Coordinates of C-alpha atoms and ligand atoms in Angstrom, one line a residue:
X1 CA -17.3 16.9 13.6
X2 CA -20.3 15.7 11.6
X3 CA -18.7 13.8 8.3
X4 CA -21.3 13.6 5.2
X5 CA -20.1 9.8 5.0
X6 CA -19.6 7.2 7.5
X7 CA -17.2 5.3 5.6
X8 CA -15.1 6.2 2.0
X9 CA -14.0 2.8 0.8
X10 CA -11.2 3.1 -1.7
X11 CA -10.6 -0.1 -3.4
X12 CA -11.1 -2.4 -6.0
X13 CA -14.7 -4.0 -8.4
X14 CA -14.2 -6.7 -10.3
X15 CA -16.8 -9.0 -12.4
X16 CA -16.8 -12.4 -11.2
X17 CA -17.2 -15.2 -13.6
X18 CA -17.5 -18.1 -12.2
X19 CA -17.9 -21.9 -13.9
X20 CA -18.2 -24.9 -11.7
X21 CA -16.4 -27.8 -13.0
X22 CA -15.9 -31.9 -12.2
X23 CA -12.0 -30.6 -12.9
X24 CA -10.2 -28.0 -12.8
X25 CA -8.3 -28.1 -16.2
X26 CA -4.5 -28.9 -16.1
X27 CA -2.0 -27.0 -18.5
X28 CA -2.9 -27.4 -22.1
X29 CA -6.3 -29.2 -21.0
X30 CA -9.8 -28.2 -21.7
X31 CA -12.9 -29.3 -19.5
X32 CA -16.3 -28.2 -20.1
X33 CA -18.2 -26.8 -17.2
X34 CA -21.6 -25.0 -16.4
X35 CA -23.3 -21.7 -17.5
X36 CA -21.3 -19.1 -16.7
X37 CA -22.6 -17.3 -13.6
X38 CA -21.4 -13.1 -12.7
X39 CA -21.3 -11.8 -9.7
X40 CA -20.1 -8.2 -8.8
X41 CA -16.9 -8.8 -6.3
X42 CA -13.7 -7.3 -5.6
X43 CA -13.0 -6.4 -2.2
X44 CA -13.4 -2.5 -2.4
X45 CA -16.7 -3.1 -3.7
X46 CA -17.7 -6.0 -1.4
X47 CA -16.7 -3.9 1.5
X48 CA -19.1 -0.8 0.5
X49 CA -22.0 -3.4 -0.3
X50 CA -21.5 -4.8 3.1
X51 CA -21.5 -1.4 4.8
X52 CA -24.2 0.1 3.1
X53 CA -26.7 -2.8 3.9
X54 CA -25.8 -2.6 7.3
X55 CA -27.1 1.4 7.1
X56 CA -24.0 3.3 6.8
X57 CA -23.7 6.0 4.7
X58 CA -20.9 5.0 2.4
X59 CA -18.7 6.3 -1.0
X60 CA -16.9 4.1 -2.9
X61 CA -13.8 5.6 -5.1
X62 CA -12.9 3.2 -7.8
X63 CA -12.5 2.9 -11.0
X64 CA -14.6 0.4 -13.3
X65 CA -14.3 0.3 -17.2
X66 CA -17.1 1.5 -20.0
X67 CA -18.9 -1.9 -19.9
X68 CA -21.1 -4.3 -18.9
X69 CA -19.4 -5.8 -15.9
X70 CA -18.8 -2.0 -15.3
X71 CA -22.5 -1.9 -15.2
X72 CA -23.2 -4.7 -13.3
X73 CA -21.2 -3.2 -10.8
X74 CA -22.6 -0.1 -10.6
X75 CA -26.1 -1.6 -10.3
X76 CA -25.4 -4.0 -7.1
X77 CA -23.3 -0.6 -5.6
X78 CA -26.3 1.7 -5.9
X79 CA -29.2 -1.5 -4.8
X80 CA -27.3 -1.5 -1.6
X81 CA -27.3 2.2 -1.0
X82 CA -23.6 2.9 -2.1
X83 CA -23.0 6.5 -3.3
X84 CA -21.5 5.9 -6.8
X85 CA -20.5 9.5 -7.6
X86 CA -16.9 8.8 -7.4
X87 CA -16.5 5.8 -9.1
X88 CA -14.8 6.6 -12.6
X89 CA -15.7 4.5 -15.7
X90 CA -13.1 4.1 -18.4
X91 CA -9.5 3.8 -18.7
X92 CA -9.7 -0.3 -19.3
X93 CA -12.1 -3.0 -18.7
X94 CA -13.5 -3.1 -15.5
X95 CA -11.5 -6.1 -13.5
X96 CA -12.6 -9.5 -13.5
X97 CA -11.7 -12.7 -11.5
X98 CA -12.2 -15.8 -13.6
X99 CA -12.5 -18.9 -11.5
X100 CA -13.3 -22.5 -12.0
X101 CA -14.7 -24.1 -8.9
X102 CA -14.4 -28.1 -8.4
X103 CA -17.1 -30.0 -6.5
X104 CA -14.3 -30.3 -3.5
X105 CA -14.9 -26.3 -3.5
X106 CA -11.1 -25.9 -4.5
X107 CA -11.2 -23.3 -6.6
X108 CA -8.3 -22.2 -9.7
X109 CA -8.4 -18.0 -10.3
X110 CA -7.2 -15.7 -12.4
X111 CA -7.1 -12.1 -12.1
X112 CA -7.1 -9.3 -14.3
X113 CA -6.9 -6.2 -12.6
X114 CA -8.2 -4.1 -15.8
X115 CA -9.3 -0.9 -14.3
X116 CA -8.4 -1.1 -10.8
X117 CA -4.6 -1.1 -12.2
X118 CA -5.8 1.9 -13.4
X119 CA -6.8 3.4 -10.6
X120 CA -4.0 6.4 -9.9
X121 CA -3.0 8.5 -7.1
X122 CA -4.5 11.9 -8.9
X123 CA -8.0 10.2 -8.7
X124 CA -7.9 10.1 -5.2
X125 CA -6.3 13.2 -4.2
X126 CA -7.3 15.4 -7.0
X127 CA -9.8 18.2 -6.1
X128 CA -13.2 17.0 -4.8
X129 CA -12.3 14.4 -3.6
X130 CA -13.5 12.9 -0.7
X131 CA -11.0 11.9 1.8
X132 CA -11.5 14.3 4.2
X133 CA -15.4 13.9 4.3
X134 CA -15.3 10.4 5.7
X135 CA -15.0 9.3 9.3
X136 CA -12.8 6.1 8.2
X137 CA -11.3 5.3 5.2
X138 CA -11.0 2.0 4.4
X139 CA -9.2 0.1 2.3
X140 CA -7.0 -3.0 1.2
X141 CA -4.3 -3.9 -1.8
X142 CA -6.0 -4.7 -4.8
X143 CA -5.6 -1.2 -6.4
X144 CA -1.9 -0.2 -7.2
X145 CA 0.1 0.3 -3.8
X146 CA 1.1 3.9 -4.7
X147 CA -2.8 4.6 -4.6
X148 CA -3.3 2.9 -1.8
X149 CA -0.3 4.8 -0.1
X150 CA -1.4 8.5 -1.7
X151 CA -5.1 7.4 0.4
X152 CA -3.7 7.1 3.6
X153 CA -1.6 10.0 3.3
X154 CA -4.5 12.3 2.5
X155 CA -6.3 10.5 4.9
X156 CA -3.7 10.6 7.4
X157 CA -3.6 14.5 6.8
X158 CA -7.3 15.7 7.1
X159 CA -7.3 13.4 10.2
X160 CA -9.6 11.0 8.9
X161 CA -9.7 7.2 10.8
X162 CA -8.1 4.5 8.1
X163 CA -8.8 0.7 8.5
X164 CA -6.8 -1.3 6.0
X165 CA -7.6 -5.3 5.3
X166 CA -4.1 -6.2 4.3
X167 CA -5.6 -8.2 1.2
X168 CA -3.7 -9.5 -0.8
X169 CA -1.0 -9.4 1.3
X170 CA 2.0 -7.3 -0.2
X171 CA 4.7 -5.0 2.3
X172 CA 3.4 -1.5 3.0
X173 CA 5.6 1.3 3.9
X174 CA 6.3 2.1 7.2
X175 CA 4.0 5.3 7.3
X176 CA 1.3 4.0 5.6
X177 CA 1.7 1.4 8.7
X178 CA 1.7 3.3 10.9
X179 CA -1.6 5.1 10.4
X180 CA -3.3 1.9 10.1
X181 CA -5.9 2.1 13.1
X182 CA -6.8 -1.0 12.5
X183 CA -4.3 -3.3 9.9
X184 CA -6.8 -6.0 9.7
X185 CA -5.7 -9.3 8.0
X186 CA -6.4 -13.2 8.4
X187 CA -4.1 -15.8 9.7
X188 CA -2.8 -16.4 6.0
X189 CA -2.0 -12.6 5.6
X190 CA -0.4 -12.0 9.3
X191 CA 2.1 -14.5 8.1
X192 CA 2.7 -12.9 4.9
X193 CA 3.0 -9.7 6.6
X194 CA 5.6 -11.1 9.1
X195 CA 7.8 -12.7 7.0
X196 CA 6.4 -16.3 8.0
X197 CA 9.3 -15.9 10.8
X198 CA 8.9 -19.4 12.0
X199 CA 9.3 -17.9 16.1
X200 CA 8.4 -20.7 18.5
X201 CA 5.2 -19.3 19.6
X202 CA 4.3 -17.9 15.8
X203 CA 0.8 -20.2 15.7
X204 CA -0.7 -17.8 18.5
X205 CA -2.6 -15.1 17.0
X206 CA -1.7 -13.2 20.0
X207 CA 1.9 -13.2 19.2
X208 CA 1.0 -11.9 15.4
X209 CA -1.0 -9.5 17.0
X210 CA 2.3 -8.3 19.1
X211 CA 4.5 -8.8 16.2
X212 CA 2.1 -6.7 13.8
X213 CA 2.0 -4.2 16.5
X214 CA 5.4 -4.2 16.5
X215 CA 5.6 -2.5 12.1
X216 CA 3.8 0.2 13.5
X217 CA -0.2 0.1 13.4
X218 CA -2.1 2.1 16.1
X219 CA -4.4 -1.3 16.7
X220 CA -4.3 -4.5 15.0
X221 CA -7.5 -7.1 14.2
X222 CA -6.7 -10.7 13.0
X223 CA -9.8 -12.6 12.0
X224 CA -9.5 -16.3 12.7
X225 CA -12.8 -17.6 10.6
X226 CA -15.1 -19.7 12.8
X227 CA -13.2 -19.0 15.6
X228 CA -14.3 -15.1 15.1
X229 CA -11.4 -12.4 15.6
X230 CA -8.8 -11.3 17.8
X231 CA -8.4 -7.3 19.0
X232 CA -5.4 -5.7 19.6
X233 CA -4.8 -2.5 20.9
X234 CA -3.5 -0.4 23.7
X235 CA -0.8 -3.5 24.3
X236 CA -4.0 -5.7 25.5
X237 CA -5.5 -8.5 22.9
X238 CA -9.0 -9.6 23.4
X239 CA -10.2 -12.7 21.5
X240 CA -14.2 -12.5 20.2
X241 CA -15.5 -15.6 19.1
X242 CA -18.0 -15.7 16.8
X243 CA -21.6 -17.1 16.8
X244 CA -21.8 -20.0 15.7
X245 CA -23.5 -21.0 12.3
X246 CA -23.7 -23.4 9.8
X247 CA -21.2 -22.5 6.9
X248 CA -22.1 -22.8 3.3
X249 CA -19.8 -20.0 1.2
X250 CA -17.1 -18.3 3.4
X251 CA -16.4 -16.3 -0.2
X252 CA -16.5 -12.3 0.7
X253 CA -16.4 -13.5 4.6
X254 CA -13.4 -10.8 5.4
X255 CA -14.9 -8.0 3.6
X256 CA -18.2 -8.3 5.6
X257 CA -16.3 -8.7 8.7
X258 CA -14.3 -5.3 7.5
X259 CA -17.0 -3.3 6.1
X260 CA -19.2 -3.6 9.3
X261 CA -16.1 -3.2 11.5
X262 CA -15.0 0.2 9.7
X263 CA -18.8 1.2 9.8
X264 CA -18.8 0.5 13.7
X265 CA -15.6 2.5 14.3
X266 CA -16.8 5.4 12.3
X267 CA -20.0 5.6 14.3
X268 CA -17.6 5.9 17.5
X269 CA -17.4 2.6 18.8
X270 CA -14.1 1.3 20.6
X271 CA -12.2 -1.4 18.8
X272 CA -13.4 -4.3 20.8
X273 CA -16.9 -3.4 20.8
X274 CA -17.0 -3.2 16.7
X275 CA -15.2 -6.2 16.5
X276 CA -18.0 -7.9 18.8
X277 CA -20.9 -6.6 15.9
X278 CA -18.3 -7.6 12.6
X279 CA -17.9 -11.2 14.0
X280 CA -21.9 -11.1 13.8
X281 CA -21.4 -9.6 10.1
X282 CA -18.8 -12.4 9.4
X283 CA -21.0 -15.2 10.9
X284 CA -24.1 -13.9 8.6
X285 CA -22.4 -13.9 5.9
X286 CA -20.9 -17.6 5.5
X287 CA -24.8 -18.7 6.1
X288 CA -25.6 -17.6 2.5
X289 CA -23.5 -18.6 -0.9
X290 CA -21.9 -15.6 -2.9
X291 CA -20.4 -12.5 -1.7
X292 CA -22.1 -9.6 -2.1
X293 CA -25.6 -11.6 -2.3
X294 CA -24.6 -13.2 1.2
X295 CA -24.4 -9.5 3.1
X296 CA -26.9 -9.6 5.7
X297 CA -29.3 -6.3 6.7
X298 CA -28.9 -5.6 10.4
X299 CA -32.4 -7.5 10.8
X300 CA -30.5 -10.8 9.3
X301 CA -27.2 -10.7 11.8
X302 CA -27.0 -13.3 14.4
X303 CA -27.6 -12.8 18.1
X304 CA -24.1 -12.2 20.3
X305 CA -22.4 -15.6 21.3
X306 CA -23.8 -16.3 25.2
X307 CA -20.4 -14.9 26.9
Ligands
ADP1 P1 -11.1 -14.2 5.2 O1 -12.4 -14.3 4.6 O2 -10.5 -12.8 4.9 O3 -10.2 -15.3 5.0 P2 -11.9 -15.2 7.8 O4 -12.0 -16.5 7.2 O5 -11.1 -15.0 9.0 O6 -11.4 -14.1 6.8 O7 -13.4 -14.7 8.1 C1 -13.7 -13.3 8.5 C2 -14.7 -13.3 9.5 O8 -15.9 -14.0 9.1 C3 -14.3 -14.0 10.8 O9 -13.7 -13.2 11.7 C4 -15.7 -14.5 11.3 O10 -16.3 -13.4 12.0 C5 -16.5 -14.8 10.1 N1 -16.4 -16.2 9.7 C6 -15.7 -16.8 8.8 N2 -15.9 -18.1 8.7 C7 -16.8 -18.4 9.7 C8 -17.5 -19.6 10.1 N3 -17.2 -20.8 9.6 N4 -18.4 -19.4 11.1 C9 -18.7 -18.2 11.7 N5 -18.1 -17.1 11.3 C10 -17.2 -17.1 10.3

């Protein structure tokens, strides 16, 4: 069956606004810091960026609020090729993450969901929507969890692949589990996800991998940073390194990764294969600072690692 979209991402945009700082201010302090800088983020719209540079034909359903950072958004979604028609505008300001960064790199955040709190059930399962005209539908949990768990159930229903980047990690219902094909998450998350069970072997990603398997996903991918990822699926795990670059911003490094590795899957690939190309995705985009800005075109990925 011939899908008009590669990929549906169904997730969260947020503003960015970021100040570096000598100090990240304590409680009741002020510091003063640089010029403000905005960047488009959140992860929904980070993974469609990422997608849609790489060449996939990709939708994005969100919800961003009548505004400039609305705007902004919009902009950086349509530069890389993103089909906008079902983002919704208005309800509350679209989200932003504030974040003071120190010269260390620590960074201090707050989020305010704005919009993406608003972001309902009926908008994704109302009429016209387009769930069922996706080969994957990908998502993750910054977008209230009753969205994200009406998604996969439409999803789920028309047949439709779903890839879902536990992030931030929160528990998911055992059905909305078990259609994930793959649950992706990072090491931080897989403990999250597992109750931080402190079992004797627990520092193998492998035996995450099992023990994710184990809540019910078809197929499980853990990324493990510069070490690239681990596949699981079919009972078998299959580490991929990645290539090896010099790091400068691993900010938006996941939803690279994710983006290209639900792209991949949608175009018919098997899971280890896709995770092979996302590690490349991944590598590419720690090279450049930012996270949308750092996506690379498929011309800009890094050769394989030698094997
Ligand atoms: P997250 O950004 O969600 O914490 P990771 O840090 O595991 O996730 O990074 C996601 C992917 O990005 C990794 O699987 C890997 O492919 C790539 N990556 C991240 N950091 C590096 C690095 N220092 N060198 C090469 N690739 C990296």
């Amino acid at each position: 069956m011939t899908h008009p979209y590669d990929l549906l991402v169904v997730g969260s945009a947020n503003a960015d606004l970021v100040v570096r700082v000598d100090r990240r201010p304590a409680a009741g302090e002020t510091v003063l810091g640089s010029d403000l800088a905005v960047h488009p983020g959140g992860k929904g719209a980070n993974q469609a960026v990422a997608a849609a540079r790489l060449g996939a034909r990709t939708a994005l359903l969100a919800r961003v609020g009548e505004d400039g950072h609305g705007r902004l958004l919009l902009e950086s979604l349509r530069a890389a090729g993103v089909d906008t028609s079902a983002v919704l505008v208005g309800g509350a300001p679209t989200g932003v993450a504030l974040i003071t960064v120190d010269p260390a790199g620590d960074n201090s955040i707050v989020v305010s969901p704005g919009a993406n709190a608003r972001l309902a059930p009926a908008d994704v399962t109302g009429t016209a929507r387009p769930a069922a005209g996706a080969a994957v539908v990908s998502l993750q949990l910054e977008i209230p969890p009753e969205t994200v768990a009406a998604t996969v159930r439409a999803a789920a229903a028309a047949g439709t692949r779903v890839v879902l980047n536990a992030s931030p990690p929160a528990p998911l219902p055992a059905d909305v589990l078990a259609a994930c094909d793959p649950l992706v998450v990072n090491e931080h998350e897989a403990r999250v996800l597992l109750g931080e069970r402190p079992e004797e072997d627990a520092d193998e990603p492998e035996a995450w991998a099992s023990a994710l398997t184990a809540l019910g996903p078809r197929s499980v991918v853990v990324t493990l940073g510069a070490e690239g990822a681990l596949a699981h699926g079919d009972g078998a795990s299959v580490r991929v390194p990645s290539p090896p670059v010099q790091a400068v911003d691993t900010t938006g490094a996941g939803d690279a990764f994710t983006g290209a590795l639900a792209w991949r899957l949608a175009s018919g690939e098997d899971l280890e294969t896709a995770v092979r190309f996302a590690v490349r995705v991944g590598a590419a985009a720690v090279t450049r600072a930012g996270a949308q800005e750092s996506f690379p075109a498929v011309d800009e990925i890094p050769a394989p690692p030698a094997r």
